[in-house]
Coordinates of C-alpha atoms in Angstrom, one line a residue:
Chain A
X119 CA 0.0 -0.2 -0.1
X120 CA 0.6 3.3 -0.7
X121 CA 2.7 5.0 2.4
X122 CA 2.8 9.4 1.5
X123 CA 1.3 11.1 3.3
X124 CA -2.1 12.3 2.0
X125 CA -2.7 16.5 2.0
X126 CA -5.2 16.3 4.4
X127 CA -4.3 14.9 7.4
X128 CA -7.3 13.4 8.9
X129 CA -7.6 10.9 5.8
X130 CA -4.3 9.5 7.2
X131 CA -5.5 9.7 10.7
X132 CA -8.7 8.3 8.9
X133 CA -7.2 5.1 7.7
X134 CA -4.5 4.5 10.2
X135 CA -7.6 3.9 12.3
X136 CA -9.5 2.0 10.3
X137 CA -6.3 -0.4 9.6
X138 CA -6.1 -0.3 14.0
X139 CA -9.7 -1.4 15.0
X140 CA -9.6 -4.1 11.8
X141 CA -6.0 -5.6 13.5
X142 CA -8.0 -5.6 17.0
X143 CA -10.8 -7.9 15.5
X144 CA -8.5 -9.7 14.4
X145 CA -6.3 -10.3 17.6
X146 CA -9.8 -10.4 19.6
X147 CA -11.0 -13.0 17.0
X148 CA -7.6 -14.9 17.1
X149 CA -7.8 -15.2 20.7
X150 CA -11.1 -16.4 21.4
X151 CA -10.5 -19.1 19.1
X152 CA -7.8 -20.2 20.9
X153 CA -9.6 -19.8 24.2
X154 CA -11.7 -21.7 23.0
X155 CA -9.6 -24.9 22.0
X156 CA -8.2 -24.2 25.3
X157 CA -11.6 -24.8 27.2
X158 CA -12.4 -27.8 25.7
X159 CA -8.8 -29.6 26.2
X160 CA -8.3 -27.7 29.0
X161 CA -11.8 -28.6 30.8
X162 CA -12.6 -24.8 31.8
X163 CA -16.1 -23.8 31.5
X164 CA -15.2 -21.4 33.1
X165 CA -13.0 -19.9 29.6
X166 CA -15.8 -21.2 27.0
X167 CA -18.1 -18.8 29.0
X168 CA -15.7 -16.6 28.5
X169 CA -15.2 -16.7 25.0
X170 CA -19.1 -16.7 24.4
X171 CA -19.3 -13.7 26.5
X172 CA -16.4 -12.1 24.3
X173 CA -17.9 -12.6 20.8
X174 CA -19.9 -9.3 21.6
X175 CA -16.7 -7.1 21.7
X176 CA -15.9 -8.7 18.5
X177 CA -19.6 -7.8 17.1
X178 CA -19.1 -4.3 17.9
X179 CA -16.1 -3.9 16.3
X180 CA -17.4 -4.9 12.9
X181 CA -20.4 -2.2 13.3
X182 CA -17.4 0.2 14.4
X183 CA -15.3 -0.5 11.1
X184 CA -18.5 -0.9 8.9
X185 CA -19.1 2.4 10.2
X186 CA -15.4 3.7 9.6
X187 CA -15.4 2.8 6.1
X188 CA -18.9 4.4 5.3
X189 CA -17.3 7.2 6.7
X190 CA -13.9 7.3 4.9
X191 CA -15.6 7.1 1.5
X192 CA -18.8 9.4 2.5
X193 CA -15.4 12.6 3.5
X194 CA -13.0 11.6 1.7
X195 CA -13.7 9.9 -2.0
X196 CA -10.6 7.2 -1.3
X197 CA -9.5 5.6 -4.8
X198 CA -7.1 3.6 -6.0
X199 CA -5.1 1.5 -3.2
X200 CA -7.2 3.4 0.1
X201 CA -10.2 2.4 -1.8
X202 CA -9.3 -1.1 -1.8
X203 CA -7.8 -0.8 1.9
X204 CA -11.1 0.8 2.5
X205 CA -13.3 -2.2 0.9
X206 CA -10.9 -5.2 1.4
X207 CA -11.3 -3.7 5.5
X208 CA -15.3 -4.4 5.2
X209 CA -14.6 -7.4 3.7
X210 CA -12.2 -8.7 6.1
X211 CA -14.6 -8.0 9.4
X212 CA -17.3 -9.7 7.8
X213 CA -15.0 -12.4 7.6
X214 CA -13.7 -12.1 11.3
X215 CA -16.9 -12.1 12.6
X216 CA -17.7 -15.2 11.3
X217 CA -14.9 -16.4 12.7
X218 CA -15.3 -15.3 16.3
X219 CA -19.2 -17.2 15.9
X220 CA -17.0 -20.4 15.3
X221 CA -15.3 -19.9 18.2
X222 CA -18.3 -19.0 20.1
X223 CA -19.7 -22.6 18.7
X224 CA -16.4 -24.1 19.2
X225 CA -17.0 -23.0 23.7
X226 CA -20.5 -23.7 23.4
X227 CA -19.8 -27.1 22.4
X228 CA -17.0 -27.2 24.8
X229 CA -19.0 -26.4 27.7
X230 CA -21.4 -30.0 27.0
X231 CA -18.2 -32.2 26.3
X232 CA -16.8 -30.8 29.9
X233 CA -20.2 -31.5 31.1
X234 CA -19.9 -35.2 30.9
X235 CA -16.9 -38.1 31.7
X236 CA -13.1 -37.0 30.4
X237 CA -13.4 -37.8 26.5
X238 CA -9.1 -38.8 25.4
X239 CA -9.9 -38.1 21.7
X240 CA -10.5 -34.3 21.9
X241 CA -7.4 -34.0 21.3
X242 CA -8.0 -35.3 17.9
X243 CA -8.7 -31.4 17.4
X244 CA -5.3 -30.0 18.7
X245 CA -3.3 -30.7 14.6
X246 CA -6.9 -29.1 12.9
X247 CA -7.0 -26.5 15.6
X248 CA -3.0 -25.7 14.8
X249 CA -3.2 -25.8 10.9
X250 CA -6.5 -23.5 10.9
X251 CA -4.7 -20.3 13.7
X252 CA -1.4 -21.1 11.6
X253 CA -3.8 -19.5 8.3
X254 CA -5.9 -17.0 10.7
X255 CA -2.4 -15.5 11.4
X256 CA -1.0 -15.7 7.8
X257 CA -4.0 -13.8 6.9
X258 CA -4.0 -11.5 9.4
X259 CA -0.4 -10.6 8.5
X260 CA -1.3 -11.0 4.7
X261 CA -4.0 -8.0 5.6
X262 CA -1.6 -6.1 7.8
X263 CA 1.4 -6.4 5.7
X264 CA 0.1 -5.9 2.0
X265 CA 1.2 -9.1 1.3
X266 CA -0.6 -10.6 -2.0
X267 CA 1.7 -13.5 -2.3
X268 CA 0.9 -14.3 1.9
X269 CA -3.0 -13.9 0.7
X270 CA -2.7 -15.7 -2.4
X271 CA -0.9 -19.2 -0.4
X272 CA -3.8 -19.6 1.6
X273 CA -6.1 -20.8 -0.2
X274 CA -3.4 -24.1 -1.4
X275 CA -2.8 -24.4 2.4
X276 CA -6.7 -24.7 3.3
X277 CA -6.9 -28.2 1.2
X278 CA -4.3 -29.2 3.9
X279 CA -7.0 -28.5 6.3
X280 CA -9.8 -29.8 4.5
X281 CA -8.0 -33.3 4.4
X282 CA -7.1 -33.4 8.0
X283 CA -10.8 -32.8 9.2
X284 CA -11.8 -35.1 6.8
X285 CA -9.2 -37.8 8.4
X286 CA -10.8 -36.3 12.2
X287 CA -14.8 -36.3 10.8
X288 CA -13.9 -40.2 10.2
X289 CA -11.9 -41.0 12.9
X290 CA -14.9 -39.6 15.6
X291 CA -17.6 -41.3 13.0
X292 CA -16.2 -44.7 13.4
X293 CA -15.5 -43.8 17.7
X294 CA -19.4 -43.8 17.9
X295 CA -19.5 -47.0 16.3
X296 CA -16.8 -48.6 18.5
X297 CA -18.5 -46.9 21.9
X298 CA -21.2 -47.0 23.7
X299 CA -23.1 -43.7 25.3
X300 CA -20.3 -41.0 24.2
X301 CA -22.1 -40.6 20.2
X302 CA -23.3 -37.2 22.3
X303 CA -19.2 -36.1 22.6
X304 CA -18.6 -37.6 19.0
X305 CA -21.2 -35.8 16.7
X306 CA -20.2 -32.4 19.0
X307 CA -16.6 -33.4 18.1
X308 CA -17.1 -33.2 14.9
X309 CA -19.4 -30.1 14.4
X310 CA -16.3 -28.7 16.8
X311 CA -13.7 -29.7 13.7
X312 CA -16.3 -28.1 11.5
X313 CA -15.9 -25.2 12.8
X314 CA -11.7 -25.0 12.3
X315 CA -12.8 -26.2 8.7
X316 CA -14.9 -23.1 8.5
X317 CA -12.2 -21.1 9.7
X318 CA -9.9 -22.0 7.2
X319 CA -12.3 -21.4 4.4
X320 CA -12.9 -17.5 6.2
X321 CA -8.6 -17.2 6.9
X322 CA -8.7 -18.1 2.7
X323 CA -11.3 -15.4 2.1
X324 CA -9.3 -12.5 3.8
X325 CA -6.5 -14.0 2.0
X326 CA -8.2 -13.0 -0.9
X327 CA -8.9 -9.8 0.4
X328 CA -5.3 -8.6 1.3
X329 CA -4.3 -9.9 -3.2
X330 CA -6.8 -7.6 -4.2
X331 CA -5.9 -4.9 -1.6
X332 CA -2.4 -5.5 -2.5
X333 CA -2.7 -6.3 -6.1
X334 CA -5.9 -4.8 -6.5
X335 CA -6.8 -8.6 -8.1
X336 CA -10.0 -10.6 -7.9
X337 CA -8.9 -14.2 -7.4
X338 CA -12.2 -15.3 -6.1
X339 CA -13.2 -18.7 -7.6
X340 CA -9.8 -18.8 -9.9
X341 CA -8.3 -22.0 -10.7
X342 CA -5.0 -22.4 -8.7
X343 CA -2.5 -21.6 -12.1
X344 CA -5.2 -18.0 -12.2
X345 CA -4.2 -17.3 -8.6
X346 CA -0.5 -17.4 -9.9
X347 CA 1.1 -13.7 -8.8
X348 CA 3.4 -12.1 -10.7
Chain B
X59 CA -23.6 24.1 -42.3
X60 CA -20.9 21.5 -42.9
X61 CA -23.4 18.6 -43.8
X62 CA -20.0 16.1 -43.8
X63 CA -21.4 12.6 -43.3
X64 CA -19.9 9.8 -41.4
X65 CA -19.0 8.0 -44.6
X66 CA -17.7 11.2 -45.7
X67 CA -15.0 12.2 -42.9
X68 CA -13.8 15.5 -42.2
X69 CA -13.7 16.6 -46.6
X70 CA -14.6 20.0 -45.9
X71 CA -11.4 20.4 -43.9
X72 CA -8.5 19.6 -46.3
X73 CA -7.5 16.9 -48.6
X74 CA -5.8 14.4 -46.6
X75 CA -2.2 14.7 -45.9
X76 CA 0.5 11.9 -46.1
X77 CA 0.8 11.0 -42.2
X78 CA 4.4 11.0 -41.3
X79 CA 5.7 7.7 -40.5
X80 CA 4.7 7.0 -36.6
X81 CA 6.8 8.5 -34.3
X82 CA 7.1 8.0 -30.8
X83 CA 4.4 5.6 -29.8
X84 CA 3.4 6.2 -25.9
X85 CA 5.4 4.0 -23.9
X86 CA 4.1 0.9 -22.9
X87 CA 4.5 2.1 -18.7
X88 CA 2.0 5.1 -19.2
X89 CA -0.2 4.4 -21.8
X90 CA -0.3 0.5 -21.5
X91 CA -3.8 -0.5 -23.1
X92 CA -3.5 1.8 -26.3
X93 CA -6.1 2.3 -28.5
X94 CA -6.0 1.3 -32.2
X95 CA -5.8 3.5 -34.8
X96 CA -8.7 2.2 -36.3
X97 CA -11.3 2.7 -33.0
X98 CA -9.7 6.5 -33.0
X99 CA -11.0 9.5 -33.2
X100 CA -8.2 12.2 -32.3
X101 CA -4.9 10.8 -32.7
X102 CA -2.7 12.6 -30.6
X103 CA 0.8 12.1 -32.2
X104 CA 4.2 13.1 -30.4
X105 CA 3.0 16.8 -30.3
X106 CA 4.5 19.2 -28.5
X107 CA 3.1 22.8 -28.2
X108 CA 4.7 26.2 -27.3
X109 CA 2.9 29.5 -26.6
X110 CA 6.3 31.4 -26.7
X111 CA 6.9 30.5 -30.5
X112 CA 8.9 27.7 -29.4
X113 CA 11.3 28.8 -26.6
X114 CA 9.9 26.8 -23.7
X115 CA 7.0 23.6 -24.8
X116 CA 4.3 23.5 -22.2
X117 CA 3.5 20.1 -23.7
X118 CA 6.0 17.8 -24.0
X119 CA 5.9 15.1 -27.1
X120 CA 2.4 14.1 -26.2
X121 CA 1.3 10.7 -27.9
X122 CA -1.4 8.8 -27.1
X123 CA -5.4 8.1 -29.5
X124 CA -8.8 8.9 -28.1
X125 CA -11.2 6.4 -29.4
X126 CA -14.2 7.5 -31.5
X127 CA -17.7 7.5 -29.6
X128 CA -16.5 7.6 -25.8
X129 CA -15.8 9.9 -23.1
X130 CA -12.5 10.8 -22.4
X131 CA -11.5 12.6 -19.7
X132 CA -7.8 15.1 -19.4
X133 CA -7.2 15.8 -15.7
X134 CA -3.9 17.0 -13.4
X135 CA -3.4 19.8 -11.3
X136 CA -3.2 23.3 -12.1
X137 CA -0.6 24.3 -15.0
X138 CA -0.3 20.2 -16.3
X139 CA -1.6 21.9 -20.2
X140 CA -4.7 19.3 -20.1
X141 CA -6.6 22.5 -21.4
X142 CA -4.0 23.7 -23.9
X143 CA -4.7 20.1 -25.2
X144 CA -7.6 20.3 -26.1
X145 CA -7.7 24.4 -27.3
X146 CA -5.2 22.7 -29.4
X147 CA -7.6 19.9 -30.7
X148 CA -9.9 23.0 -32.2
X149 CA -7.0 24.9 -32.7
X150 CA -8.2 27.8 -30.8
X151 CA -4.4 28.6 -29.3
X152 CA -4.4 30.4 -33.3
X153 CA -6.1 32.7 -31.2
X154 CA -2.4 33.3 -29.3
X155 CA -0.2 34.8 -31.8
X156 CA 3.0 33.3 -30.2
X157 CA 1.6 29.7 -30.0
X158 CA 3.2 27.2 -32.7
X159 CA 2.9 23.1 -31.8
X160 CA 6.8 22.6 -32.7
X161 CA 6.1 18.9 -32.7
X162 CA 4.0 16.0 -34.5
X163 CA 0.8 16.2 -35.3
X164 CA -2.8 15.5 -34.2
X165 CA -4.9 13.8 -36.6
X166 CA -9.2 14.3 -36.3
X167 CA -10.3 11.4 -38.3
X168 CA -6.4 10.4 -40.1
X169 CA -6.5 14.5 -41.4
X170 CA -4.0 16.5 -40.2
X171 CA -5.6 19.2 -38.4
X172 CA -2.3 21.8 -38.9
X173 CA -1.6 21.7 -42.1
X174 CA -1.7 24.7 -44.5
X175 CA -4.4 24.0 -46.1
X176 CA -6.5 23.2 -42.7
X177 CA -9.7 26.3 -42.9
X178 CA -9.7 26.4 -38.8
X179 CA -13.1 27.6 -39.2
X180 CA -14.7 24.9 -40.6
X181 CA -12.6 22.3 -38.1
X182 CA -14.6 24.0 -35.0
X183 CA -17.1 23.4 -37.2
X184 CA -16.2 19.7 -36.9
X185 CA -15.3 20.1 -32.9
X186 CA -17.3 21.9 -31.0
X187 CA -16.1 23.7 -27.8
X188 CA -18.5 24.0 -24.2
X189 CA -16.7 26.6 -22.0
X190 CA -16.2 26.6 -18.7
X191 CA -18.4 30.0 -17.9
X192 CA -21.5 29.6 -19.9
X193 CA -21.5 32.0 -22.5
X194 CA -24.9 32.3 -24.1
X195 CA -25.3 35.5 -26.9
X196 CA -27.5 38.5 -25.3
X197 CA -30.0 36.9 -27.5
X198 CA -33.1 35.0 -27.6
X199 CA -33.2 31.1 -26.6
X200 CA -34.4 30.4 -30.3
X201 CA -31.8 32.3 -31.4
X202 CA -28.8 31.4 -29.5
X203 CA -29.3 28.1 -31.0
X204 CA -30.1 29.0 -34.5
X205 CA -26.9 31.2 -34.3
X206 CA -25.1 28.5 -35.7
X207 CA -26.8 27.5 -38.5
X208 CA -27.8 30.9 -39.9
X209 CA -24.3 31.5 -40.1
X210 CA -23.6 28.4 -42.1
X211 CA -27.0 30.2 -44.4
X212 CA -29.4 28.5 -44.2
X213 CA -32.5 30.1 -44.3
X214 CA -35.5 27.8 -44.1
X215 CA -37.1 28.9 -40.8
X216 CA -39.5 25.1 -41.1
X217 CA -35.8 24.3 -40.6
X218 CA -34.4 26.1 -38.6
X219 CA -37.4 25.3 -35.9
X220 CA -36.8 21.5 -36.6
X221 CA -33.8 21.9 -35.3
X222 CA -33.1 24.4 -32.7
X223 CA -36.1 21.9 -30.9
X224 CA -33.9 19.1 -31.3
X225 CA -30.8 20.0 -30.5
X226 CA -32.7 21.4 -27.4
X227 CA -34.3 17.9 -27.1
X228 CA -30.7 16.7 -26.8
X229 CA -29.5 18.2 -25.1
X230 CA -32.6 17.8 -22.2
X231 CA -33.5 21.5 -22.5
X232 CA -36.9 21.5 -24.5
X233 CA -39.5 20.4 -22.0
X234 CA -37.9 23.6 -20.2
X235 CA -37.4 25.9 -22.1
X236 CA -39.9 24.9 -25.2
X237 CA -42.9 28.0 -24.0
X238 CA -40.5 31.0 -23.6
X239 CA -38.1 30.2 -26.7
X240 CA -37.5 34.3 -27.7
X241 CA -36.9 35.1 -24.4
X242 CA -33.5 35.8 -23.7
X243 CA -31.1 33.5 -22.5
X244 CA -29.3 35.4 -19.9
X245 CA -32.6 34.8 -17.8
X246 CA -31.8 31.1 -17.4
X247 CA -30.6 29.4 -14.0
X248 CA -26.7 28.8 -14.8
X249 CA -26.9 25.4 -15.5
X250 CA -29.6 25.9 -18.0
X251 CA -27.4 28.6 -19.7
X252 CA -24.3 25.7 -19.9
X253 CA -27.5 23.3 -21.1
X254 CA -28.0 26.3 -23.6
X255 CA -24.6 26.5 -25.3
X256 CA -24.4 22.6 -25.3
X257 CA -27.2 22.7 -27.6
X258 CA -26.0 25.9 -29.7
X259 CA -22.4 23.4 -29.6
X260 CA -24.7 20.3 -31.0
X261 CA -26.9 21.5 -32.8
X262 CA -23.7 22.5 -35.9
X263 CA -23.4 18.7 -35.6
X264 CA -19.8 18.9 -34.7
X265 CA -18.1 14.8 -34.4
X266 CA -16.4 15.6 -31.5
X267 CA -17.1 17.6 -28.2
X268 CA -14.4 19.5 -25.7
X269 CA -16.0 21.0 -22.2
X270 CA -13.0 22.5 -20.5
X271 CA -14.5 22.5 -16.9
X272 CA -18.3 22.1 -18.0
X273 CA -19.3 22.4 -14.6
X274 CA -16.8 24.2 -12.4
X275 CA -19.9 26.8 -12.6
X276 CA -23.1 25.1 -11.5
X277 CA -24.7 23.4 -8.1
X278 CA -24.6 20.1 -7.9
X279 CA -28.0 19.4 -9.5
X280 CA -26.9 21.4 -12.3
X281 CA -24.1 19.2 -12.3
X282 CA -25.9 16.1 -11.9
X283 CA -28.1 17.1 -15.3
X284 CA -25.1 18.3 -16.8
X285 CA -23.2 14.9 -16.1
X286 CA -26.8 12.4 -17.6
X287 CA -26.7 14.9 -20.5
X288 CA -22.8 13.9 -21.2
X289 CA -23.6 10.6 -20.8
X290 CA -26.5 10.6 -23.2
X291 CA -24.8 12.9 -25.6
X292 CA -21.8 10.2 -25.9
X293 CA -24.2 8.0 -28.7
X294 CA -23.4 10.8 -31.1
X295 CA -20.2 12.4 -30.2
X296 CA -16.9 11.7 -29.5
X297 CA -16.1 13.8 -26.3
X298 CA -13.3 15.0 -24.7
X299 CA -13.9 17.1 -20.7
X300 CA -11.0 18.9 -18.7
X301 CA -12.3 18.4 -15.0
X302 CA -10.2 19.0 -11.6
X303 CA -13.2 17.0 -10.3
X304 CA -12.0 13.5 -10.0
X305 CA -15.5 12.0 -8.5
X306 CA -16.5 13.5 -12.0
X307 CA -14.6 11.6 -14.3
X308 CA -15.4 8.8 -12.7
X309 CA -18.5 9.0 -13.3
X310 CA -18.9 10.7 -16.8
X311 CA -16.0 9.3 -18.7
X312 CA -14.2 5.8 -20.4
X313 CA -10.8 6.6 -20.3
X314 CA -8.5 8.9 -18.4
X315 CA -5.2 10.8 -19.5
X316 CA -3.4 12.4 -17.0
X317 CA -0.8 15.3 -17.2
X318 CA 2.0 16.1 -14.7
X319 CA 4.4 19.0 -16.1
X320 CA 3.2 19.1 -19.9
X321 CA 3.6 15.6 -19.8
X322 CA 1.1 12.4 -19.8
X323 CA 1.7 10.2 -17.4
X324 CA -0.4 7.6 -17.9
X325 CA -3.8 6.8 -20.2
X326 CA -6.2 4.1 -19.4
X327 CA -9.4 2.8 -18.8
X328 CA -10.5 5.1 -15.9
X329 CA -11.5 2.6 -13.7
X330 CA -8.1 1.9 -13.5
X331 CA -6.6 5.2 -13.6
X332 CA -8.8 5.8 -10.2
X333 CA -8.7 1.6 -9.3
X334 CA -5.1 1.0 -10.3
X335 CA -2.7 3.2 -11.8
X336 CA 0.7 1.4 -12.9
X337 CA 2.3 5.0 -12.6
X338 CA 3.3 6.6 -9.0
X339 CA 2.4 10.4 -9.5
X340 CA -1.0 8.9 -11.2
X341 CA -1.7 7.0 -7.9
X342 CA -0.4 9.8 -5.9
X343 CA -2.2 12.4 -7.8
X344 CA -6.0 10.2 -8.1
X345 CA -5.5 9.3 -3.9
X346 CA -5.2 13.4 -2.6
X347 CA -1.2 13.1 -2.3
X348 CA -0.1 15.0 -4.4
X349 CA 2.0 18.0 -2.6

């Protein structure tokens, strides 16, 4: 992104504030996801409740970012990379809000699993979470640094997450058949890894928005070859 | 009235002269999606221009093609040469004694407009102009529109009536003035006067309409009416507009050329110039970073 200052200083301030709000929202979202998994693995119902409660902060930040974006469009008529930055910020905040919703879903299901006897197989969620979190971290970096190459890489890496998700779902499905009386918990675990798989999809969307921000190129729904950045 | 038909381009101006060998085509960097020669209404080919008989050039080796039937915006900070270039297109600069095209050619439909046998009066019938400050003649609304036709020798009342009505309708002014055609044009509002000037310009059926900041003296409603009019007129005319209002350039134009210090910095589709320009100077200008 062009880093030269604008003639109107308030324009620079408004853009910086918008970026700060998106990064704050991203940090809170990632933190919510991390704590939801910690709650599941550590059998911590209180932590689950915190994640569920803190989702409101992320929802509020989505509203703040939309309002700030609209205000920038109305007041300063941004052009070129500034326009792409405002549009990308608003789209990224929408994806972050949905990721935080998935963190809340995971926390709610964690509470239900915690309420029953300890289940060793919850640890099978961990590698799925680790990769989903890596994708989310890199998606946020690609936006923060305007790094289109990193953003474009997420789509391929999301395929790896899909494989992990399918393997984990298959394992949980087998356990439902093998074990007596724990099917409810395994169904919750299937939905938890499903949420993590969706986090990967949404991180990939953020990566695509970062490519648009950096290169003005819309790579959505393109084949692997077409997504290559020169 | 000059009545050149579309299949008979500019025959009144002069016999076409041999074009020089293609001179300095625009660089790929500043003109990445050039307009092909066959789609061009105006070819600007390595043009330099001076107001002091060639001592200093205010336009420097400008090359780009302006497409037929489209709106092309010329943008850039004050003094960048955009209005000078616009005035070169109908040789309005001939009125400045010391002015001179020092290099290159401007060809309209293949004809070098600065060739010695081109009559600038005939040229201006084909290349009309609308100015920043609306300037109707101190005559009636009817006579303003009929003026160009009368000096072309048309005296038939029915023919004049028809042409005046058609021009006022094309300029989206007919419904507002049809009941007071004999009233003074100076009694109209600013926006109406500017639309009257557009009606006067298009009454003689030019091929090209040049507009030099046509809305800068108008309020937002009158500006919107003119912009709507530009969109309608582009089906019949090739329009070149100079504007300082970048939002206006994005709204009305298909192609945009950015000038700075007499040079063409970048020329591309308007959405590219304002969405993803190739040259940093363009990006800095359109995004308000120009120091």
